[in-house]
Amino acid sequence: MSSNSWRLTSRRALLIIGLIVIVVVVAVFVIIYTSHKAEAVEYRREPVGTTSVPAFTRPVGTDQRNVASPSNGGRTFQSNTPGLYAGTPGQAPCNGQALITELQADPRKTAAWSQIQGIQSADLPNYVTQLSSVTLRSDTYVTSYGFRSGEVTWDGLVLQAGTAVFIDKRGTPVAKCNCGNPVKVTAPPQGAQTTFSGPSWSSFSSNSVTVVNRSSTVVKQITMVQINKDIVFVRGVGDGSDENSDDNILSRTEYPVNIAMGGVQGVIDLPPPPKVTPNPSDTETESPPTTEPPSESTPGTTESPSPTTPPESTTPPESTTPPESTTPPDETTPPPSEPPPSEQPPSEQPPSEQPSEQPPGQQPQQPQQPPGQPEQPQQPQPEQPQPQQPQPQQPQEQPPAS
């Protein structure tokens, strides 16, 4: 009976241990799930005509009001997708020359704005003249950078449809026109809860906010639409001025095979473009550069001397060259140039040969030195007698022994 009772208690112990393990595993999964679930990213809504981030410049463009973001805009589009942006043929909502003038009025703003865009301050005019100005057709995620009291600030925003922006050669928004603030396209991290703050508008919906995915190729022209009108036209990229005489209105036979957010805002109903998944290297990684703004103050311009410091560090190796050309080695040269010591080394050579020949016989060499011809017998004789010396040396050693 005792053995049976021991078996029962051991089984109960195993069951209890198993239950404890299961509970611990479940608790760990719950903690991990809730921790990921708790992650949240906040975006501030920014209506047209306003700015929630300190402005870099005075307005250099005009937003278009009463543009409702279409419900089919809440997806990811390539930045060069036809119909992603709106405008009016022959007109531009932003003035690139005005932006250049505003920024160059303050060198600190020029340096900060250029650094955010990844260019040199001297390249600012050329960069801006290669931009184009368009109007957003849908609410769009961006990160906006502001400037106040010599410091750069930034915030994640949802720009309302109708906001005027500058786009670069890849069709990506890079600046907001009503405040001159640099912007970068971004997207909420996957799996994170997105929350919104700030003033809202009647057409806003978290499901209609567009993610712009930066195109991997440079485009020469972009296909745009005119809101509330069935007009599709092509605008060349790089028209930073306030006039666009090169806009080409397309006929129906020239329409693209697909168009973004078709069938709304007076746009012809064409098939939508293929779905695009956000590229982490082009969207989510745009937010890490937000760590740069703190260093984008005026000291940012001092980063140019920093690369010059390495050349300064190379000077020490140059200082090491004098030791290589030190005079001591030159002073050592005269001693070997003395003629008397030069005669001694050759005399030292036969003794160096003698110790090698001492065991076979040193005496036969001594009688050869008095004849007064040490040079001739020393050179030929040691070579020939070396194999023959051991035999004659033995009989010569016997007479002195006697």
Short mmCIF file of C-alpha atoms in Angstrom, two decimals:
data_model
loop_
_atom_site.label_atom_id
_atom_site.label_comp_id
_atom_site.label_asym_id
_atom_site.label_seq_id
_atom_site.Cartn_x
_atom_site.Cartn_y
_atom_site.Cartn_z
CA MET A 1 0.00 0.00 0.00
CA SER A 2 2.84 2.34 0.68
CA SER A 3 4.18 1.96 -2.88
CA ASN A 4 0.75 2.69 -4.34
CA SER A 5 0.34 5.80 -2.21
CA TRP A 6 3.82 6.99 -3.34
CA ARG A 7 2.81 6.56 -6.99
CA LEU A 8 -0.36 8.57 -6.43
CA THR A 9 1.49 11.43 -4.78
CA SER A 10 4.12 11.49 -7.56
CA ARG A 11 1.42 11.69 -10.23
CA ARG A 12 -0.27 14.54 -8.42
CA ALA A 13 3.03 16.36 -8.19
CA LEU A 14 3.63 15.96 -11.92
CA LEU A 15 0.14 17.25 -12.69
CA ILE A 16 0.65 20.27 -10.48
CA ILE A 17 4.01 21.03 -12.09
CA GLY A 18 2.50 20.68 -15.56
CA LEU A 19 -0.30 23.11 -14.71
CA ILE A 20 2.18 25.62 -13.36
CA VAL A 21 4.25 25.44 -16.57
CA ILE A 22 1.15 25.97 -18.71
CA VAL A 23 0.09 28.98 -16.67
CA VAL A 24 3.55 30.54 -16.93
CA VAL A 25 3.68 30.04 -20.70
CA VAL A 26 0.24 31.58 -21.18
CA ALA A 27 1.19 34.54 -18.98
CA VAL A 28 4.33 35.19 -21.03
CA PHE A 29 2.37 35.16 -24.30
CA VAL A 30 -0.21 37.54 -22.85
CA ILE A 31 2.49 39.96 -21.71
CA ILE A 32 4.21 39.93 -25.10
CA TYR A 33 0.91 40.39 -26.95
CA THR A 34 -0.27 43.23 -24.75
CA SER A 35 3.10 45.00 -24.95
CA HIS A 36 2.99 45.02 -28.77
CA LYS A 37 -0.68 45.93 -28.67
CA ALA A 38 0.07 48.88 -26.41
CA GLU A 39 2.41 50.54 -28.94
CA ALA A 40 0.80 53.64 -30.39
CA VAL A 41 1.83 56.37 -32.80
CA GLU A 42 0.19 59.78 -32.70
CA TYR A 43 -0.34 61.99 -35.74
CA ARG A 44 -1.60 65.51 -35.55
CA ARG A 45 -4.26 66.59 -38.06
CA GLU A 46 -3.32 69.76 -39.94
CA PRO A 47 -6.14 71.42 -41.90
CA VAL A 48 -5.49 73.43 -45.06
CA GLY A 49 -4.31 77.00 -44.51
CA THR A 50 -2.82 76.22 -41.09
CA THR A 51 0.43 74.96 -39.61
CA SER A 52 0.95 73.28 -36.26
CA VAL A 53 4.76 73.28 -36.58
CA PRO A 54 6.74 76.56 -36.41
CA ALA A 55 6.98 77.91 -39.95
CA PHE A 56 10.28 78.22 -41.77
CA THR A 57 8.97 80.99 -44.04
CA ARG A 58 5.95 83.10 -44.81
CA PRO A 59 3.43 81.48 -47.15
CA VAL A 60 4.87 80.79 -50.61
CA GLY A 61 1.77 79.00 -51.90
CA THR A 62 -1.97 78.65 -51.54
CA ASP A 63 -3.96 75.61 -50.37
CA GLN A 64 -7.21 74.60 -52.03
CA ARG A 65 -10.19 74.38 -49.70
CA ASN A 66 -13.25 72.14 -49.85
CA VAL A 67 -11.36 69.13 -51.17
CA ALA A 68 -12.76 65.97 -49.60
CA SER A 69 -10.34 63.09 -49.27
CA PRO A 70 -11.82 60.13 -51.24
CA SER A 71 -12.62 56.98 -49.33
CA ASN A 72 -10.49 54.94 -51.73
CA GLY A 73 -7.47 57.08 -50.89
CA GLY A 74 -6.63 55.21 -47.71
CA ARG A 75 -3.93 53.00 -49.22
CA THR A 76 -0.31 53.11 -50.36
CA PHE A 77 0.52 54.68 -53.74
CA GLN A 78 3.79 55.03 -55.59
CA SER A 79 4.80 58.69 -55.72
CA ASN A 80 4.68 58.67 -59.55
CA THR A 81 1.17 57.15 -59.77
CA PRO A 82 -1.05 59.00 -62.29
CA GLY A 83 -3.77 61.00 -60.58
CA LEU A 84 -2.15 61.01 -57.13
CA TYR A 85 -1.93 64.82 -57.21
CA ALA A 86 -4.22 67.58 -58.46
CA GLY A 87 -3.72 70.99 -60.01
CA THR A 88 -4.83 73.46 -62.64
CA PRO A 89 -3.25 73.48 -66.12
CA GLY A 90 -0.99 76.49 -66.62
CA GLN A 91 -0.92 77.37 -62.91
CA ALA A 92 1.17 76.32 -59.93
CA PRO A 93 -0.04 76.55 -56.34
CA CYS A 94 3.46 77.41 -55.05
CA ASN A 95 6.22 79.88 -55.95
CA GLY A 96 9.68 78.38 -55.89
CA GLN A 97 11.54 81.68 -56.25
CA ALA A 98 9.67 83.08 -53.25
CA LEU A 99 10.78 80.05 -51.20
CA ILE A 100 14.41 80.63 -52.17
CA THR A 101 14.20 84.31 -51.22
CA GLU A 102 12.59 83.57 -47.86
CA LEU A 103 15.13 80.93 -46.89
CA GLN A 104 18.20 82.88 -48.01
CA ALA A 105 17.11 85.85 -45.89
CA ASP A 106 18.32 83.89 -42.83
CA PRO A 107 21.52 81.83 -43.16
CA ARG A 108 20.47 79.67 -40.22
CA LYS A 109 17.25 78.71 -41.98
CA THR A 110 19.13 78.07 -45.20
CA ALA A 111 21.53 75.70 -43.41
CA ALA A 112 18.80 73.88 -41.49
CA TRP A 113 16.42 73.54 -44.46
CA SER A 114 19.21 72.30 -46.72
CA GLN A 115 20.46 69.79 -44.18
CA ILE A 116 16.99 68.28 -43.78
CA GLN A 117 16.77 67.89 -47.55
CA GLY A 118 20.24 66.34 -47.67
CA ILE A 119 21.85 69.08 -49.78
CA GLN A 120 24.47 71.80 -49.33
CA SER A 121 23.36 75.35 -48.57
CA ALA A 122 24.96 76.55 -51.81
CA ASP A 123 22.81 74.08 -53.77
CA LEU A 124 19.51 75.41 -52.38
CA PRO A 125 18.52 77.56 -55.41
CA ASN A 126 19.30 74.81 -57.90
CA TYR A 127 17.44 72.25 -55.80
CA VAL A 128 14.26 74.33 -55.47
CA THR A 129 14.12 75.19 -59.16
CA GLN A 130 14.01 71.45 -59.91
CA LEU A 131 10.88 70.97 -57.77
CA SER A 132 7.26 71.01 -58.91
CA SER A 133 4.23 72.24 -56.98
CA VAL A 134 1.02 70.21 -56.73
CA THR A 135 -2.07 69.82 -54.57
CA LEU A 136 -2.76 66.74 -52.47
CA ARG A 137 -5.91 64.91 -53.53
CA SER A 138 -6.22 62.97 -50.28
CA ASP A 139 -5.25 63.24 -46.63
CA THR A 140 -1.59 62.19 -46.43
CA TYR A 141 0.87 61.06 -43.76
CA VAL A 142 4.07 63.15 -43.45
CA THR A 143 6.67 64.27 -40.95
CA SER A 144 6.95 68.06 -40.93
CA TYR A 145 10.01 70.03 -39.76
CA GLY A 146 9.70 73.53 -38.30
CA PHE A 147 12.12 76.26 -37.24
CA ARG A 148 11.92 78.55 -34.21
CA SER A 149 14.58 80.50 -32.30
CA GLY A 150 17.36 78.86 -34.26
CA GLU A 151 16.21 75.31 -33.46
CA VAL A 152 14.52 72.67 -35.59
CA THR A 153 11.36 70.95 -34.40
CA TRP A 154 9.31 68.20 -36.02
CA ASP A 155 6.03 66.34 -35.70
CA GLY A 156 4.06 63.59 -37.43
CA LEU A 157 1.14 65.10 -39.34
CA VAL A 158 -1.83 64.23 -41.51
CA LEU A 159 -2.04 66.91 -44.19
CA GLN A 160 -5.59 67.55 -45.33
CA ALA A 161 -6.54 67.03 -48.97
CA GLY A 162 -6.09 70.33 -50.81
CA THR A 163 -2.71 71.12 -49.19
CA ALA A 164 -0.18 72.58 -51.65
CA VAL A 165 3.25 70.93 -51.58
CA PHE A 166 6.48 70.81 -53.54
CA ILE A 167 7.45 67.43 -54.98
CA ASP A 168 10.91 66.30 -56.11
CA LYS A 169 12.07 64.40 -59.20
CA ARG A 170 10.65 61.17 -57.83
CA GLY A 171 7.23 62.71 -57.24
CA THR A 172 7.63 62.73 -53.45
CA PRO A 173 6.39 65.65 -51.28
CA VAL A 174 9.40 67.49 -49.83
CA ALA A 175 8.00 70.84 -48.62
CA LYS A 176 4.74 72.42 -47.50
CA CYS A 177 3.99 75.65 -49.34
CA ASN A 178 1.95 77.66 -46.84
CA CYS A 179 4.84 77.64 -44.33
CA GLY A 180 7.96 76.52 -46.25
CA ASN A 181 8.46 73.60 -43.89
CA PRO A 182 10.37 70.57 -45.19
CA VAL A 183 8.32 67.36 -45.09
CA LYS A 184 9.13 63.69 -45.54
CA VAL A 185 6.66 60.96 -46.38
CA THR A 186 6.11 58.49 -43.58
CA ALA A 187 3.77 55.72 -42.50
CA PRO A 188 2.65 54.32 -39.15
CA PRO A 189 4.73 51.29 -38.08
CA GLN A 190 3.08 47.98 -38.82
CA GLY A 191 1.14 46.57 -35.90
CA ALA A 192 1.04 49.88 -34.03
CA GLN A 193 -2.12 51.69 -33.00
CA THR A 194 -2.47 55.03 -34.77
CA THR A 195 -4.05 57.85 -32.82
CA PHE A 196 -4.92 61.34 -34.06
CA SER A 197 -5.01 64.71 -32.34
CA GLY A 198 -5.66 68.29 -33.34
CA PRO A 199 -8.57 69.85 -35.23
CA SER A 200 -10.51 67.59 -37.56
CA TRP A 201 -12.58 68.08 -40.72
CA SER A 202 -15.82 66.55 -41.87
CA SER A 203 -14.31 64.19 -44.43
CA PHE A 204 -11.54 62.91 -42.16
CA SER A 205 -11.36 59.18 -41.58
CA SER A 206 -8.48 57.09 -40.33
CA ASN A 207 -9.23 54.71 -43.22
CA SER A 208 -8.79 57.40 -45.90
CA VAL A 209 -5.29 58.63 -45.05
CA THR A 210 -2.85 57.96 -47.89
CA VAL A 211 0.70 56.65 -47.61
CA VAL A 212 3.01 57.88 -50.38
CA ASN A 213 5.73 55.38 -51.24
CA ARG A 214 8.82 56.99 -52.75
CA SER A 215 9.41 55.89 -56.32
CA SER A 216 12.64 54.05 -57.02
CA THR A 217 13.05 55.82 -60.37
CA VAL A 218 13.35 59.44 -61.45
CA VAL A 219 10.39 60.73 -63.47
CA LYS A 220 10.45 63.51 -66.06
CA GLN A 221 6.72 64.24 -65.93
CA ILE A 222 3.78 63.47 -63.71
CA THR A 223 0.14 62.95 -64.65
CA MET A 224 -2.24 65.14 -62.64
CA VAL A 225 -5.99 65.77 -62.53
CA GLN A 226 -8.09 68.87 -62.06
CA ILE A 227 -10.49 68.50 -59.15
CA ASN A 228 -14.20 68.61 -60.01
CA LYS A 229 -13.35 68.59 -63.70
CA ASP A 230 -12.82 65.71 -66.07
CA ILE A 231 -9.38 66.98 -67.07
CA VAL A 232 -6.15 64.99 -66.98
CA PHE A 233 -2.90 66.72 -67.87
CA VAL A 234 0.84 66.11 -67.75
CA ARG A 235 3.26 68.45 -65.97
CA GLY A 236 7.02 68.31 -66.39
CA VAL A 237 8.90 67.74 -63.15
CA GLY A 238 11.11 70.70 -62.28
CA ASP A 239 8.86 73.73 -62.72
CA GLY A 240 9.59 75.55 -59.47
CA SER A 241 8.29 78.83 -60.92
CA ASP A 242 4.77 80.15 -60.53
CA GLU A 243 3.83 79.55 -64.17
CA ASN A 244 3.48 76.26 -66.03
CA SER A 245 3.06 76.88 -69.73
CA ASP A 246 4.30 73.42 -70.59
CA ASP A 247 1.32 71.55 -69.08
CA ASN A 248 -0.16 69.22 -71.68
CA ILE A 249 -3.87 68.37 -71.44
CA LEU A 250 -4.50 64.77 -72.47
CA SER A 251 -7.29 63.57 -74.72
CA ARG A 252 -9.29 60.51 -73.70
CA THR A 253 -7.26 58.36 -76.03
CA GLU A 254 -4.10 59.50 -74.19
CA TYR A 255 -5.35 58.72 -70.69
CA PRO A 256 -3.20 56.36 -68.64
CA VAL A 257 -4.26 52.74 -68.26
CA ASN A 258 -4.95 53.29 -64.54
CA ILE A 259 -5.33 56.22 -62.20
CA ALA A 260 -5.29 56.78 -58.46
CA MET A 261 -8.65 57.34 -56.78
CA GLY A 262 -10.59 57.30 -60.04
CA GLY A 263 -14.31 57.97 -60.23
CA VAL A 264 -14.26 60.71 -57.54
CA GLN A 265 -13.60 64.46 -57.57
CA GLY A 266 -14.70 64.57 -61.20
CA VAL A 267 -11.93 62.18 -62.26
CA ILE A 268 -12.76 59.65 -64.98
CA ASP A 269 -13.33 56.16 -63.62
CA LEU A 270 -10.23 54.24 -64.68
CA PRO A 271 -8.91 51.01 -63.14
CA PRO A 272 -6.91 51.64 -59.95
CA PRO A 273 -3.16 51.03 -59.98
CA PRO A 274 -1.83 47.79 -58.50
CA LYS A 275 -1.57 47.72 -54.74
CA VAL A 276 1.75 48.74 -53.30
CA THR A 277 3.06 47.66 -49.92
CA PRO A 278 4.91 50.35 -47.99
CA ASN A 279 8.64 50.11 -48.55
CA PRO A 280 10.33 50.35 -45.13
CA SER A 281 13.38 51.99 -46.69
CA ASP A 282 11.21 54.76 -48.16
CA THR A 283 8.51 55.35 -45.58
CA GLU A 284 9.08 54.11 -42.06
CA THR A 285 12.79 54.85 -42.21
CA GLU A 286 12.02 58.46 -43.03
CA SER A 287 11.13 58.99 -39.37
CA PRO A 288 14.60 58.05 -38.02
CA PRO A 289 16.13 61.09 -39.74
CA THR A 290 14.04 63.07 -37.25
CA THR A 291 16.97 62.56 -34.92
CA GLU A 292 19.02 64.84 -37.16
CA PRO A 293 17.17 68.12 -36.56
CA PRO A 294 18.77 68.75 -33.13
CA SER A 295 22.14 68.87 -34.92
CA GLU A 296 20.71 70.97 -37.71
CA SER A 297 21.27 74.24 -35.93
CA THR A 298 24.03 76.55 -37.05
CA PRO A 299 26.66 74.13 -35.73
CA GLY A 300 25.48 71.89 -38.54
CA THR A 301 27.50 74.10 -40.82
CA THR A 302 30.54 73.43 -38.66
CA GLU A 303 30.42 69.81 -39.68
CA SER A 304 32.36 70.77 -42.82
CA PRO A 305 35.53 71.51 -40.80
CA SER A 306 35.23 68.15 -39.10
CA PRO A 307 36.18 66.29 -42.26
CA THR A 308 39.17 68.61 -42.52
CA THR A 309 40.46 67.40 -39.17
CA PRO A 310 41.53 64.01 -40.50
CA PRO A 311 44.03 65.69 -42.85
CA GLU A 312 45.37 67.49 -39.79
CA SER A 313 45.78 64.16 -38.11
CA THR A 314 47.85 63.07 -41.09
CA THR A 315 50.49 65.71 -40.30
CA PRO A 316 52.04 63.59 -37.51
CA PRO A 317 53.12 60.96 -40.03
CA GLU A 318 54.74 63.79 -41.95
CA SER A 319 56.56 64.76 -38.78
CA THR A 320 57.86 61.24 -38.63
CA THR A 321 59.61 61.70 -41.97
CA PRO A 322 62.36 63.92 -40.48
CA PRO A 323 63.46 61.07 -38.18
CA GLU A 324 63.88 58.95 -41.29
CA SER A 325 66.15 61.62 -42.78
CA THR A 326 67.98 62.19 -39.51
CA THR A 327 71.61 63.29 -39.80
CA PRO A 328 72.99 60.54 -37.55
CA PRO A 329 72.90 58.04 -40.41
CA ASP A 330 74.77 60.64 -42.47
CA GLU A 331 77.36 60.95 -39.71
CA THR A 332 77.87 57.22 -39.68
CA THR A 333 78.80 57.26 -43.36
CA PRO A 334 82.19 59.01 -42.92
CA PRO A 335 83.67 56.28 -40.67
CA PRO A 336 83.25 53.61 -43.36
CA SER A 337 84.67 56.07 -45.87
CA GLU A 338 88.04 56.16 -44.05
CA PRO A 339 90.65 54.40 -46.19
CA PRO A 340 92.74 52.79 -43.40
CA PRO A 341 89.78 50.95 -41.88
CA SER A 342 88.81 49.89 -45.41
CA GLU A 343 92.16 48.11 -45.66
CA GLN A 344 91.62 46.44 -42.33
CA PRO A 345 88.44 44.62 -43.28
CA PRO A 346 90.21 42.71 -46.09
CA SER A 347 92.93 41.78 -43.61
CA GLU A 348 90.17 40.70 -41.30
CA GLN A 349 88.71 38.51 -43.97
CA PRO A 350 91.69 36.10 -44.12
CA PRO A 351 91.64 35.73 -40.32
CA SER A 352 87.92 35.04 -40.64
CA GLU A 353 88.88 32.39 -43.13
CA GLN A 354 91.72 31.22 -40.90
CA PRO A 355 89.54 30.24 -37.96
CA SER A 356 87.62 28.11 -40.39
CA GLU A 357 90.93 26.58 -41.47
CA GLN A 358 92.56 26.54 -38.06
CA PRO A 359 91.65 23.00 -37.24
CA PRO A 360 93.15 21.64 -40.46
CA GLY A 361 96.34 23.69 -40.21
CA GLN A 362 97.31 27.22 -39.24
CA GLN A 363 101.12 26.78 -39.54
CA PRO A 364 101.34 26.26 -43.29
CA GLN A 365 99.67 29.66 -43.75
CA GLN A 366 102.23 31.44 -41.55
CA PRO A 367 105.29 30.45 -43.67
CA GLN A 368 103.34 31.57 -46.76
CA GLN A 369 102.94 35.14 -45.40
CA PRO A 370 106.72 36.00 -45.27
CA PRO A 371 107.21 35.49 -49.03
CA GLY A 372 105.57 38.93 -49.37
CA GLN A 373 102.81 37.78 -51.67
CA PRO A 374 99.90 37.40 -49.28
CA GLU A 375 97.27 38.38 -51.79
CA GLN A 376 98.03 35.78 -54.50
CA PRO A 377 98.55 32.78 -52.21
CA GLN A 378 95.58 33.76 -50.06
CA GLN A 379 93.12 33.76 -52.94
CA PRO A 380 94.18 30.75 -55.05
CA GLN A 381 95.86 28.66 -52.39
CA PRO A 382 92.99 28.48 -49.90
CA GLU A 383 90.73 27.37 -52.70
CA GLN A 384 93.00 24.56 -53.99
CA PRO A 385 94.59 23.36 -50.75
CA GLN A 386 91.27 23.23 -48.98
CA PRO A 387 90.67 19.72 -50.29
CA GLN A 388 94.44 18.95 -50.23
CA GLN A 389 95.47 20.67 -47.01
CA PRO A 390 94.41 17.90 -44.69
CA GLN A 391 96.97 15.46 -46.30
CA PRO A 392 100.09 17.67 -46.45
CA GLN A 393 99.40 19.28 -43.13
CA GLN A 394 99.74 16.02 -41.28
CA PRO A 395 103.36 15.34 -42.44
CA GLN A 396 104.28 19.01 -41.80
CA GLU A 397 103.01 18.81 -38.29
CA GLN A 398 105.22 15.78 -37.57
CA PRO A 399 108.65 17.52 -38.07
CA PRO A 400 107.96 20.24 -35.50
CA ALA A 401 106.86 17.50 -33.17
CA SER A 402 110.30 15.92 -33.57
#
